[in-house]
XYZ file of C-alpha atoms in Angstrom:
745
model
C 104.353 -69.023 -2.985
C 104.192 -67.135 -6.255
C 103.620 -64.064 -5.318
C 102.661 -62.601 -8.429
C 99.781 -60.729 -7.259
C 101.668 -58.355 -5.102
C 102.066 -57.694 -9.045
C 99.716 -56.763 -9.678
C 98.988 -53.430 -7.806
C 100.715 -50.181 -8.226
C 102.890 -49.271 -5.598
C 100.617 -47.200 -2.951
C 97.737 -50.560 -2.704
C 100.840 -53.274 -2.841
C 102.524 -51.041 0.270
C 98.450 -50.978 1.781
C 98.556 -54.969 1.495
C 101.812 -55.577 3.077
C 101.589 -53.905 6.085
C 99.672 -55.953 8.768
C 101.150 -54.917 12.144
C 98.803 -51.872 13.682
C 95.645 -50.245 12.452
C 96.051 -49.188 9.322
C 93.206 -46.667 7.389
C 92.310 -47.099 3.085
C 91.829 -44.360 2.309
C 90.235 -45.359 -1.264
C 88.373 -43.582 -3.315
C 86.227 -44.488 -5.871
C 87.164 -47.221 -8.269
C 90.675 -47.264 -7.376
C 91.456 -50.934 -5.834
C 89.793 -51.476 -3.088
C 89.189 -54.326 -3.537
C 92.005 -55.854 -4.652
C 94.616 -54.623 -2.478
C 92.177 -55.764 1.031
C 92.499 -59.465 -1.282
C 95.391 -59.292 -1.858
C 96.569 -58.252 1.351
C 94.826 -61.310 3.567
C 96.232 -62.892 0.784
C 99.967 -61.601 1.927
C 98.764 -62.487 5.749
C 98.736 -66.047 5.262
C 101.456 -66.928 2.614
C 103.997 -64.765 3.853
C 102.963 -64.273 7.441
C 101.722 -66.868 8.347
C 98.576 -65.544 9.692
C 95.865 -67.906 10.037
C 92.552 -67.831 8.115
C 90.263 -69.057 11.106
C 92.542 -65.610 13.154
C 90.999 -63.263 10.456
C 87.539 -61.286 10.055
C 87.005 -59.334 6.537
C 82.904 -57.789 7.537
C 81.723 -55.426 4.661
C 78.202 -53.768 4.053
C 76.490 -56.481 1.652
C 76.401 -59.567 0.053
C 77.476 -58.748 -3.445
C 80.894 -57.388 -2.355
C 81.321 -59.739 1.028
C 81.035 -62.784 -1.703
C 82.592 -60.627 -4.137
C 85.875 -60.820 -2.001
C 85.765 -64.173 -1.048
C 85.878 -65.399 -4.626
C 88.780 -63.236 -4.972
C 90.884 -64.568 -1.833
C 89.627 -67.918 -2.681
C 91.206 -67.441 -6.697
C 94.743 -66.212 -4.867
C 95.174 -69.366 -2.590
C 92.694 -71.793 -2.733
C 88.822 -73.085 -1.395
C 87.235 -73.895 2.234
C 88.901 -71.466 4.276
C 87.712 -71.517 7.657
C 87.141 -67.914 7.559
C 84.456 -65.039 8.253
C 84.317 -63.640 5.405
C 81.399 -61.536 5.202
C 78.450 -58.329 6.620
C 78.019 -57.163 9.587
C 74.881 -57.725 10.127
C 75.711 -62.040 9.866
C 79.446 -61.842 11.199
C 77.225 -60.570 14.922
C 73.771 -62.918 13.393
C 76.668 -65.883 13.760
C 76.913 -65.049 16.973
C 74.317 -64.829 17.982
C 73.311 -67.975 17.322
C 76.318 -69.329 19.072
C 75.749 -67.582 22.445
C 72.350 -65.782 22.539
C 71.149 -67.774 25.821
C 73.429 -65.416 26.985
C 70.567 -62.650 27.126
C 67.870 -64.770 27.465
C 66.595 -65.599 23.821
C 66.493 -68.932 22.249
C 69.339 -69.781 20.111
C 66.323 -70.149 17.120
C 65.226 -66.937 17.078
C 63.985 -65.214 14.036
C 65.042 -61.793 12.253
C 61.946 -59.025 11.328
C 62.710 -57.596 8.095
C 61.552 -54.319 6.894
C 58.085 -55.455 6.139
C 57.683 -58.146 9.180
C 58.531 -54.842 11.602
C 56.274 -52.947 9.664
C 53.792 -55.923 10.062
C 54.574 -55.784 13.697
C 54.176 -51.882 14.698
C 51.046 -51.613 12.829
C 49.111 -53.580 15.813
C 51.053 -52.032 18.173
C 48.959 -48.781 17.160
C 45.891 -51.137 16.465
C 45.833 -52.221 20.302
C 46.742 -48.779 22.214
C 44.942 -47.127 19.193
C 46.274 -44.976 17.611
C 45.870 -43.381 13.972
C 48.230 -45.349 12.047
C 47.198 -41.992 8.798
C 48.619 -39.724 11.406
C 51.483 -41.571 13.084
C 52.587 -44.231 10.261
C 54.771 -47.552 11.015
C 57.294 -46.268 9.416
C 57.647 -43.096 11.502
C 57.934 -45.167 14.813
C 60.156 -47.662 13.198
C 62.943 -44.510 12.624
C 61.855 -42.928 15.704
C 63.076 -46.332 17.330
C 66.437 -47.478 15.056
C 68.229 -44.307 16.078
C 67.256 -45.048 19.305
C 68.632 -48.769 18.929
C 71.953 -46.655 17.441
C 72.231 -44.884 20.637
C 71.869 -47.129 22.942
C 68.463 -45.532 24.449
C 65.835 -47.819 25.783
C 62.262 -47.502 25.891
C 62.711 -46.673 29.857
C 65.226 -44.041 29.130
C 63.544 -42.270 26.632
C 60.261 -40.116 28.163
C 64.188 -38.880 30.019
C 66.106 -37.685 27.062
C 63.741 -36.610 24.849
C 60.832 -35.413 27.145
C 57.529 -36.207 28.186
C 55.036 -34.997 26.449
C 51.888 -36.627 24.611
C 53.902 -37.758 21.300
C 56.781 -38.681 23.355
C 54.217 -40.849 25.861
C 53.215 -42.222 22.332
C 56.543 -43.189 20.577
C 58.127 -44.636 24.196
C 54.580 -47.172 24.615
C 55.180 -48.125 21.349
C 58.955 -49.017 21.791
C 58.068 -51.074 24.479
C 55.761 -52.874 23.042
C 57.972 -53.724 19.789
C 60.881 -54.566 21.881
C 58.537 -56.615 24.515
C 56.885 -58.548 21.363
C 59.995 -59.738 19.814
C 61.176 -60.426 23.116
C 58.184 -63.371 23.590
C 58.284 -63.653 19.672
C 62.017 -64.200 20.182
C 63.022 -62.326 17.632
C 65.760 -59.562 16.529
C 64.707 -56.739 14.111
C 68.220 -56.321 11.979
C 69.260 -53.431 14.146
C 68.847 -55.867 17.460
C 71.726 -57.613 15.870
C 73.879 -55.384 15.989
C 73.051 -53.820 19.385
C 72.668 -56.999 20.755
C 76.490 -58.755 19.951
C 78.480 -55.528 21.587
C 75.399 -56.268 24.789
C 77.124 -59.818 24.133
C 80.277 -58.413 24.288
C 79.676 -56.943 28.075
C 77.656 -59.169 29.161
C 80.435 -62.345 29.344
C 83.317 -61.069 28.739
C 85.106 -64.125 27.817
C 81.800 -64.271 25.257
C 84.249 -61.032 23.435
C 87.225 -63.013 25.112
C 87.157 -65.955 22.454
C 86.225 -64.162 19.669
C 89.455 -61.387 21.080
C 91.379 -64.489 20.646
C 90.628 -65.737 17.279
C 89.838 -62.732 15.314
C 93.866 -61.265 15.526
C 92.968 -59.211 12.312
C 90.218 -57.273 10.852
C 89.598 -55.423 8.863
C 85.879 -53.451 7.448
C 85.288 -52.248 4.110
C 83.512 -49.033 3.446
C 84.387 -47.867 7.461
C 82.905 -44.463 6.030
C 79.281 -45.503 6.032
C 79.578 -47.582 9.932
C 77.357 -46.733 12.493
C 78.390 -45.761 16.230
C 77.134 -49.724 17.492
C 79.374 -51.497 14.091
C 81.894 -48.679 15.183
C 81.733 -50.187 19.074
C 81.872 -53.361 17.652
C 84.972 -54.279 15.845
C 86.800 -51.896 18.023
C 85.920 -54.060 20.914
C 87.411 -56.117 19.064
C 90.666 -54.804 18.256
C 91.800 -54.004 21.410
C 92.165 -57.502 22.054
C 95.977 -56.865 25.303
C 99.071 -59.128 23.362
C 100.734 -60.730 24.819
C 102.708 -57.731 26.918
C 99.065 -56.159 27.878
C 98.880 -53.959 24.411
C 96.494 -53.222 23.430
C 97.370 -55.322 19.307
C 94.818 -53.083 17.233
C 95.693 -55.286 14.438
C 92.376 -53.034 12.576
C 92.825 -52.354 9.105
C 90.361 -49.765 7.038
C 89.331 -49.316 4.390
C 87.524 -46.393 3.100
C 86.328 -42.718 1.739
C 84.514 -39.692 3.477
C 83.940 -38.469 -0.364
C 81.935 -41.837 -0.509
C 80.135 -41.151 3.254
C 76.890 -40.506 2.154
C 73.963 -43.039 4.913
C 74.355 -40.119 7.165
C 70.352 -40.307 7.132
C 70.142 -43.656 8.404
C 73.266 -43.780 10.884
C 76.105 -43.337 9.335
C 78.801 -41.377 10.890
C 81.335 -39.691 9.424
C 83.725 -39.419 12.567
C 83.722 -42.877 12.643
C 86.307 -42.523 9.624
C 87.578 -38.769 9.564
C 88.910 -39.474 13.107
C 89.891 -42.865 12.635
C 93.477 -41.227 13.066
C 92.080 -40.050 17.422
C 90.755 -43.131 17.811
C 93.746 -45.431 17.114
C 97.189 -44.213 17.312
C 99.978 -44.185 15.865
C 97.752 -45.184 12.428
C 99.926 -45.554 8.557
C 97.635 -44.143 6.290
C 97.614 -44.926 2.369
C 96.361 -42.565 -0.093
C 94.978 -44.876 -3.056
C 94.342 -42.206 -5.742
C 94.316 -43.731 -8.485
C 90.994 -44.965 -10.151
C 90.528 -47.439 -13.147
C 87.408 -46.867 -14.058
C 86.464 -43.921 -15.217
C 87.798 -41.203 -18.019
C 90.312 -38.463 -17.026
C 87.089 -35.537 -17.857
C 84.891 -37.965 -15.827
C 86.467 -38.270 -12.253
C 87.830 -34.460 -13.107
C 84.175 -33.094 -12.724
C 83.359 -35.442 -9.370
C 86.737 -33.953 -7.514
C 85.178 -29.951 -9.200
C 82.435 -30.887 -7.547
C 83.588 -32.563 -4.571
C 86.873 -30.176 -3.336
C 83.731 -27.275 -2.464
C 83.173 -30.027 0.919
C 84.642 -28.786 3.929
C 84.594 -31.305 5.902
C 87.281 -34.682 4.004
C 90.599 -35.571 4.021
C 92.001 -34.305 0.725
C 93.361 -36.462 -2.704
C 91.886 -36.340 -6.244
C 91.188 -38.944 -7.737
C 94.036 -39.164 -11.510
C 94.049 -42.056 -13.771
C 95.324 -42.826 -17.086
C 92.932 -43.836 -18.508
C 91.773 -41.171 -21.888
C 90.128 -37.458 -21.535
C 87.244 -39.036 -22.988
C 84.198 -37.681 -23.988
C 82.159 -34.993 -22.625
C 79.406 -34.547 -20.037
C 76.682 -33.909 -22.367
C 74.087 -31.534 -20.396
C 70.466 -30.926 -21.275
C 68.708 -28.857 -19.912
C 64.169 -29.749 -21.035
C 61.488 -28.029 -20.594
C 59.831 -30.262 -18.587
C 60.150 -33.400 -16.973
C 58.279 -35.324 -20.086
C 61.446 -34.028 -22.157
C 63.502 -35.127 -20.786
C 62.378 -38.670 -20.004
C 61.556 -38.770 -23.065
C 65.783 -37.128 -24.575
C 67.645 -39.776 -22.265
C 64.919 -42.952 -23.654
C 65.666 -41.273 -26.925
C 69.923 -41.476 -26.772
C 70.068 -44.981 -25.049
C 68.058 -45.847 -28.376
C 70.567 -44.079 -30.463
C 72.639 -45.866 -28.767
C 70.554 -48.618 -29.267
C 73.942 -51.327 -27.762
C 73.942 -53.814 -24.534
C 70.835 -51.720 -22.308
C 72.371 -53.464 -19.255
C 75.171 -50.154 -19.948
C 73.119 -48.104 -19.553
C 71.925 -46.800 -16.009
C 69.692 -44.068 -14.790
C 70.733 -42.234 -11.122
C 67.414 -40.392 -9.590
C 67.353 -38.779 -6.271
C 63.524 -39.570 -5.680
C 61.977 -42.470 -6.079
C 59.046 -40.811 -7.788
C 61.373 -39.566 -10.821
C 60.957 -42.994 -11.737
C 57.607 -42.983 -13.508
C 58.433 -41.114 -16.760
C 61.856 -42.128 -17.583
C 59.949 -46.141 -17.381
C 56.655 -44.469 -19.618
C 59.373 -43.472 -22.079
C 61.268 -47.127 -21.771
C 58.256 -48.331 -22.491
C 56.853 -46.034 -25.078
C 60.230 -47.574 -26.912
C 60.116 -50.643 -26.111
C 63.903 -50.994 -24.675
C 63.597 -53.390 -21.795
C 63.976 -52.319 -17.825
C 64.338 -52.898 -14.332
C 63.423 -50.801 -11.476
C 65.668 -51.201 -8.499
C 64.447 -50.407 -5.422
C 60.451 -51.440 -6.040
C 58.996 -53.949 -4.100
C 61.636 -56.771 -3.312
C 61.172 -60.253 -4.464
C 60.320 -61.386 -1.550
C 58.021 -58.979 -0.080
C 55.735 -60.424 -2.217
C 52.897 -61.815 -1.150
C 52.733 -65.368 -1.799
C 56.717 -65.318 -1.037
C 56.655 -64.214 2.062
C 52.977 -66.630 3.283
C 54.612 -69.591 2.755
C 58.365 -67.739 4.202
C 56.221 -67.765 7.084
C 54.949 -70.828 6.668
C 58.886 -71.926 6.725
C 59.936 -70.008 9.817
C 56.669 -71.233 11.366
C 59.123 -74.697 10.999
C 62.274 -72.950 12.221
C 60.503 -71.642 15.664
C 56.970 -72.178 16.426
C 57.345 -69.027 18.652
C 56.837 -66.397 15.832
C 53.091 -64.844 16.411
C 54.340 -62.332 13.198
C 54.522 -65.502 11.210
C 51.729 -67.502 12.422
C 49.607 -64.750 12.553
C 50.185 -64.167 8.912
C 49.339 -67.499 7.154
C 46.172 -68.977 10.306
C 44.076 -67.842 7.380
C 46.161 -67.971 4.357
C 44.855 -70.275 2.893
C 41.398 -69.898 4.575
C 40.772 -72.157 7.157
C 37.373 -69.972 8.670
C 39.176 -67.884 10.819
C 37.756 -64.784 10.538
C 39.513 -61.802 12.112
C 37.269 -62.104 15.611
C 38.959 -65.513 16.314
C 42.315 -63.967 16.087
C 41.683 -62.256 18.783
C 40.167 -64.125 20.601
C 43.264 -66.434 21.111
C 45.852 -63.669 21.212
C 43.687 -62.524 23.925
C 44.157 -65.784 25.607
C 47.846 -66.686 24.328
C 48.133 -62.971 26.177
C 46.704 -63.605 29.482
C 48.602 -67.079 30.017
C 51.987 -65.508 28.696
C 52.480 -68.383 25.881
C 52.612 -67.536 22.474
C 50.054 -68.088 19.892
C 50.862 -71.800 19.472
C 50.297 -73.323 21.988
C 47.268 -72.055 22.615
C 46.274 -74.292 19.081
C 48.239 -77.186 20.418
C 45.200 -77.133 23.355
C 42.670 -78.823 22.148
C 39.227 -77.903 24.924
C 40.602 -73.845 23.464
C 40.778 -74.901 19.672
C 37.492 -77.628 20.469
C 35.400 -74.494 21.029
C 35.078 -73.263 17.732
C 33.628 -73.167 14.423
C 33.819 -77.271 13.680
C 35.554 -75.871 10.476
C 37.517 -73.673 12.325
C 38.825 -76.103 14.916
C 39.229 -78.278 11.487
C 41.720 -75.946 9.787
C 43.880 -75.044 13.331
C 44.436 -78.799 14.361
C 45.455 -79.599 10.608
C 47.995 -76.603 10.495
C 48.956 -77.248 14.481
C 50.459 -80.541 13.507
C 51.955 -80.167 9.838
C 53.269 -77.270 11.807
C 55.156 -79.648 14.576
C 55.866 -82.272 12.051
C 57.444 -80.474 10.199
C 59.295 -78.501 12.966
C 60.371 -82.260 14.900
C 62.207 -83.679 11.324
C 63.548 -80.260 9.464
C 66.837 -80.797 10.109
C 66.354 -85.208 8.177
C 64.866 -83.080 5.446
C 65.610 -81.686 2.022
C 65.129 -77.877 2.461
C 63.941 -78.618 -1.340
C 61.093 -80.848 0.329
C 60.093 -78.905 3.118
C 58.552 -76.473 1.157
C 56.765 -78.489 -1.173
C 55.651 -80.528 1.253
C 54.346 -76.932 3.172
C 53.100 -76.048 0.170
C 51.377 -78.646 -0.790
C 49.416 -79.216 2.536
C 49.156 -76.017 3.992
C 47.078 -76.497 0.471
C 48.637 -72.769 -0.154
C 48.948 -74.531 -3.973
C 45.357 -75.668 -4.341
C 44.261 -72.406 -3.023
C 45.336 -70.309 -5.972
C 44.417 -72.879 -8.468
C 40.947 -73.323 -8.286
C 41.155 -69.375 -7.866
C 42.218 -69.207 -11.829
C 42.805 -66.132 -12.544
C 45.605 -64.992 -13.957
C 46.801 -63.232 -10.299
C 47.162 -67.118 -9.169
C 48.148 -68.427 -12.305
C 51.087 -65.379 -11.401
C 51.776 -65.990 -8.125
C 52.038 -69.621 -9.099
C 54.403 -68.559 -10.561
C 56.631 -66.896 -7.929
C 56.133 -69.908 -6.356
C 57.772 -72.147 -9.193
C 60.345 -69.025 -8.931
C 61.586 -69.223 -5.357
C 62.108 -73.002 -5.713
C 64.990 -71.873 -7.371
C 65.669 -69.880 -4.512
C 65.646 -72.481 -3.098
C 67.903 -75.247 -5.628
C 70.351 -72.572 -6.250
C 70.867 -72.474 -2.232
C 71.096 -75.954 -2.478
C 73.531 -76.660 -4.487
C 76.150 -74.460 -3.092
C 75.494 -76.203 0.612
C 73.673 -79.433 -0.391
C 73.137 -79.395 3.282
C 71.860 -76.695 4.267
C 69.563 -75.540 7.154
C 66.468 -74.055 6.590
C 68.057 -71.696 9.857
C 71.314 -71.099 7.448
C 69.118 -70.837 4.661
C 65.939 -68.346 6.319
C 69.123 -66.027 7.919
C 70.906 -65.539 4.792
C 66.915 -64.406 2.863
C 66.410 -61.811 5.876
C 70.032 -60.716 4.770
C 69.990 -59.891 1.215
C 70.045 -56.206 0.305
C 68.345 -54.616 -3.228
C 72.205 -54.103 -3.714
C 72.311 -57.873 -4.031
C 69.363 -58.194 -6.145
C 71.379 -55.777 -8.738
C 71.705 -58.677 -12.210
C 74.401 -57.494 -14.266
C 73.829 -59.983 -16.782
C 69.557 -59.388 -17.376
C 70.131 -57.213 -21.022
C 67.534 -54.090 -18.806
C 68.723 -50.651 -18.866
C 69.019 -50.206 -14.303
C 66.804 -47.399 -12.607
C 67.770 -46.626 -9.545
C 68.087 -43.902 -6.558
C 71.939 -42.795 -5.989
C 71.674 -44.315 -3.312
C 70.898 -47.488 -5.039
C 73.996 -46.825 -6.878
C 76.441 -46.831 -4.645
C 79.392 -49.812 -5.013
C 78.260 -50.151 -8.610
C 79.607 -48.778 -12.215
C 78.457 -48.375 -15.663
C 79.359 -47.644 -18.430
C 77.137 -44.885 -19.435
C 74.703 -43.077 -16.544
C 72.472 -40.186 -16.486
C 72.233 -38.084 -13.904
C 68.259 -36.389 -13.846
C 66.660 -33.887 -12.344
C 69.593 -31.472 -11.365
C 67.869 -29.111 -9.912
C 67.995 -27.184 -7.360
C 65.538 -27.994 -4.882
C 65.487 -31.840 -6.738
C 68.981 -32.450 -6.470
C 70.342 -31.230 -3.674
C 66.549 -31.387 -2.377
C 64.960 -27.968 -0.491
C 66.278 -29.681 2.850
C 70.006 -29.783 2.829
C 70.516 -25.801 2.620
C 69.172 -25.765 5.586
C 72.315 -27.009 7.284
C 75.333 -27.864 6.102
C 76.426 -30.875 7.225
C 73.629 -31.836 5.277
C 74.488 -30.008 1.642
C 78.046 -32.065 2.773
C 76.147 -34.898 2.851
C 73.564 -34.385 -0.426
C 77.264 -33.170 -2.290
C 79.035 -36.316 -1.941
C 75.906 -38.426 -3.318
C 76.575 -36.022 -6.196
C 79.963 -37.331 -6.115
C 79.100 -41.217 -5.805
C 76.984 -40.418 -9.872
C 78.981 -39.268 -11.317
C 82.181 -41.869 -10.627
C 79.242 -44.346 -11.025
C 80.141 -43.689 -15.002
C 83.282 -45.869 -17.268
C 82.672 -44.051 -20.220
C 80.226 -41.371 -21.114
C 77.769 -39.201 -18.953
C 74.801 -37.268 -19.377
C 73.009 -35.122 -17.128
C 69.877 -33.397 -17.062
C 66.811 -30.992 -15.633
C 63.328 -29.623 -16.232
C 62.850 -25.882 -17.109
C 59.746 -26.566 -15.814
C 58.514 -29.669 -13.479
C 55.086 -30.967 -11.513
C 55.687 -32.982 -9.183
C 52.781 -33.820 -6.266
C 51.221 -32.175 -8.973
C 52.100 -28.926 -9.143
C 54.069 -26.920 -11.468
C 57.223 -24.732 -11.194
C 59.863 -22.779 -12.805
C 63.854 -24.453 -12.200
C 66.563 -23.338 -11.939
C 69.590 -25.272 -12.386
C 71.602 -27.162 -9.726
C 74.059 -25.899 -7.842
C 75.981 -28.629 -9.041
C 75.612 -28.810 -12.725
C 76.995 -24.603 -11.129
C 80.358 -25.911 -9.661
C 82.248 -28.014 -12.054
C 84.544 -27.161 -14.751
C 82.502 -25.662 -17.876
C 85.623 -26.577 -20.126
C 84.300 -30.226 -18.953
C 80.955 -30.019 -20.411
C 79.537 -30.666 -23.656
C 76.476 -26.892 -23.843
C 76.423 -25.849 -26.689
C 74.413 -28.013 -29.130
C 70.754 -27.270 -27.713
C 68.358 -30.968 -28.564
C 66.277 -30.981 -31.294
C 63.824 -31.609 -30.261
C 63.290 -29.819 -27.350
C 60.291 -27.603 -27.228
C 58.540 -30.569 -28.370
C 55.901 -32.392 -26.029
C 56.631 -36.339 -24.697
C 52.981 -37.008 -25.499
C 53.141 -36.054 -29.746
C 56.214 -37.252 -29.188
C 56.339 -40.956 -28.373
C 56.101 -43.884 -30.422
C 54.349 -46.583 -29.784
C 54.926 -49.778 -28.447
C 54.061 -51.985 -25.374
C 56.460 -51.699 -21.776
C 58.277 -55.165 -22.383
C 58.161 -56.871 -19.109
C 60.075 -60.197 -17.822
C 58.319 -62.712 -20.390
C 56.022 -65.060 -18.442
C 57.666 -68.632 -18.399
C 55.824 -70.749 -21.020
C 52.660 -71.977 -19.058
C 53.263 -75.963 -20.301
C 56.344 -74.893 -18.653
C 54.850 -74.204 -15.228
C 52.326 -76.135 -16.107
C 55.434 -78.985 -14.989
C 57.220 -77.388 -12.142
C 53.098 -77.278 -10.061
C 53.161 -81.557 -10.756
C 56.657 -81.604 -10.121
C 56.308 -80.335 -6.689
C 52.766 -82.423 -5.669
C 54.788 -85.342 -7.030
C 57.303 -84.558 -4.876
C 55.027 -84.061 -2.123
C 52.769 -86.942 -2.416
C 56.539 -89.329 -2.781
C 56.981 -87.710 1.356
C 52.456 -88.910 2.048
C 54.018 -92.499 0.774
C 56.961 -93.494 2.417
C 54.459 -93.412 5.689
C 52.309 -96.279 3.864
C 55.448 -98.489 2.606
C 56.329 -101.453 4.948
C 59.806 -100.963 6.111
C 61.805 -104.220 7.971
C 64.447 -104.565 9.998
C 67.384 -104.847 7.129
C 65.602 -103.232 4.601
C 68.140 -100.924 2.658
C 66.482 -96.956 1.936
C 67.494 -94.513 0.082
C 67.019 -90.793 1.929
C 66.910 -87.838 -0.385
C 69.250 -85.688 1.585
C 71.479 -88.213 3.813
C 71.363 -91.065 0.959
C 71.669 -95.599 1.221
C 71.320 -96.615 4.943
C 69.870 -99.032 6.934
C 67.145 -99.804 7.942
C 68.126 -100.740 12.337
C 64.170 -100.156 14.691
C 61.191 -99.854 13.869
C 58.264 -98.098 15.854
C 55.096 -96.260 15.338
C 55.152 -94.481 12.384
C 59.153 -94.018 12.245
C 62.200 -95.623 11.480
C 65.678 -95.733 12.678
C 68.151 -96.025 9.954
C 71.642 -96.166 9.502
C 73.554 -94.059 7.909
C 77.563 -93.873 6.584
C 77.817 -90.810 8.575
C 75.605 -91.184 11.376
C 71.988 -93.389 13.226
C 68.796 -91.348 12.671
C 65.200 -91.600 13.574
C 63.178 -90.623 10.392
C 58.977 -90.245 10.067
C 57.035 -91.244 7.282
C 55.912 -89.045 5.295
C 58.361 -85.623 6.197
C 60.887 -87.445 3.444
C 60.554 -89.022 0.109
C 62.452 -92.138 2.125
C 62.516 -95.489 -1.364
C 63.628 -98.993 -0.511
C 65.848 -100.505 -2.905
C 64.700 -103.611 -4.608
C 67.870 -105.965 -4.585
C 66.951 -107.133 -8.857
């Protein structure tokens, strides 16, 4: 077999790719080709060492990174590999789907995203009479997440953190939160990692199964791992060989200089102390950069070298010196935004070559206004997620309920969406009854005696809802995902309710619902047999960076944290002021300032060709205007690398007068008739399903099923038919798939 892929690597990359036995630490600086090194190492293991893809596990943090790695491996050695290249959460979810019953969960458990978690905390706070203005859901979720990462249970909380009024309140909320998750057969993102480690500890046979399978483990972005992720990979890596020695065939790739997520649990000690955890570790440093100019790299190094807690290394490149870093200090934040927008307008070209990276989300407003006035298209990454929009969340809850009828949170959200005459008091009574009976809310809805005691409208609405969810739940495996979606959208009355509103807002919501159908089609094109559970998992595990579309011709606005893993030809870093970047809180502790400095390093190294930094003489934040001092990080950059001589010609102008007129260039709507056609298509698909229940089928009839293809009717039942397909025999309920009888010519 050809080893051309190794010839494309530099000496250090090749050394890392060909080192296969024992622990390996690859210190990979920004833009040093770590993905190429990892994929070539996988190819080398399979092609040269004869390792089965089945025995390799590669984990990373984002779906985007996992997909890129998978695509590159397949380009090298072919597709169809039975190999796990997944995010941490996806890998743990896959394990739990097979073994959740060991921990007392159903295997069809739901995965709650941050919006679901906040809703659950709000409900709990209401039940416990907690003032959500004083203690918002985010406060409790932060505490709960910290506890889970430290493996502190609700029962242990008070003993560790104290027993004052606030601690007792946190402990009660945490306890109720965990109880509700278990009752709803649901897990949050922290649980996916925590429960997998608990599973390994509880059932040694399960751990042994995965230790035997994953003989070679690779971890990307190791500097971002927390303690639970560290335990997960360590337990898998410590499998014993035939002689009773620990195999420790673990390769981790990372850069301690890019550890910027300590605030959400990342533990930099994992990478700094890797050699202590795994004896006889081989260390390879990748320091040649293939992304940026030497000026940009030298500027990044002049900042990061001031950190004490780091491993010694320095990026270098064979690329040209490039332009100096442009620095401008403007009068205020409006002038700053005007300057950035005018520079982008002046350079023109493709707008998606530009990124504005700021320290806090609150900085985006002035840039959005400045870009809008110049008719420059932009996209804010990190705002409201597409999947968090009300109408999308509503339909996803319908789908979640079909998958897992014990999901009370999903049911509470959609029980009166659209209106079914179920008021708050009625819902509270039903929830109280479910609590007394120790049943799920859906089980209570199936009790005809209970439902008949409600008003006629509520009783009819709940009965229709319960029947619809039950029937779709039973038939989900026999339906295409898009057919299931069409059926829910129409039979629930959700789309009709929006059409009846006949407003611009309802029209926009319907457009989003049709766009969601496009999302479903994309997944079906990738995997025609994708199940509802698989689809819901993939959507739940999407990270915001996965939504970045590099082909969309718009300037990208995002926080520096969101920018990690991305690169742009032209980068602007505004707000380079002490108190904003680095933030005031970081001065309270040395490790805080070091993390901010790493964040600055990440921002600088996102730039490929040119970098602009700006600050404002005065800045208004939260209604208060203050004079500012230039950032400590600016002062650390070698001044010979900065173009600070030229003064911005309109520096003293006020942005209000300098802006030229123009409206924001939003993402254009689809033409009305195109949207109308999509809605008509959805209705027709739902009607076709219903029509199949009215058709007379006979034994021996040939039928066409949208998911399973052509088959023969071999048994008739009440409202059902049994059909023999090429690969299997299925019992189908009429009205839940657009089954067509094949008419003979």
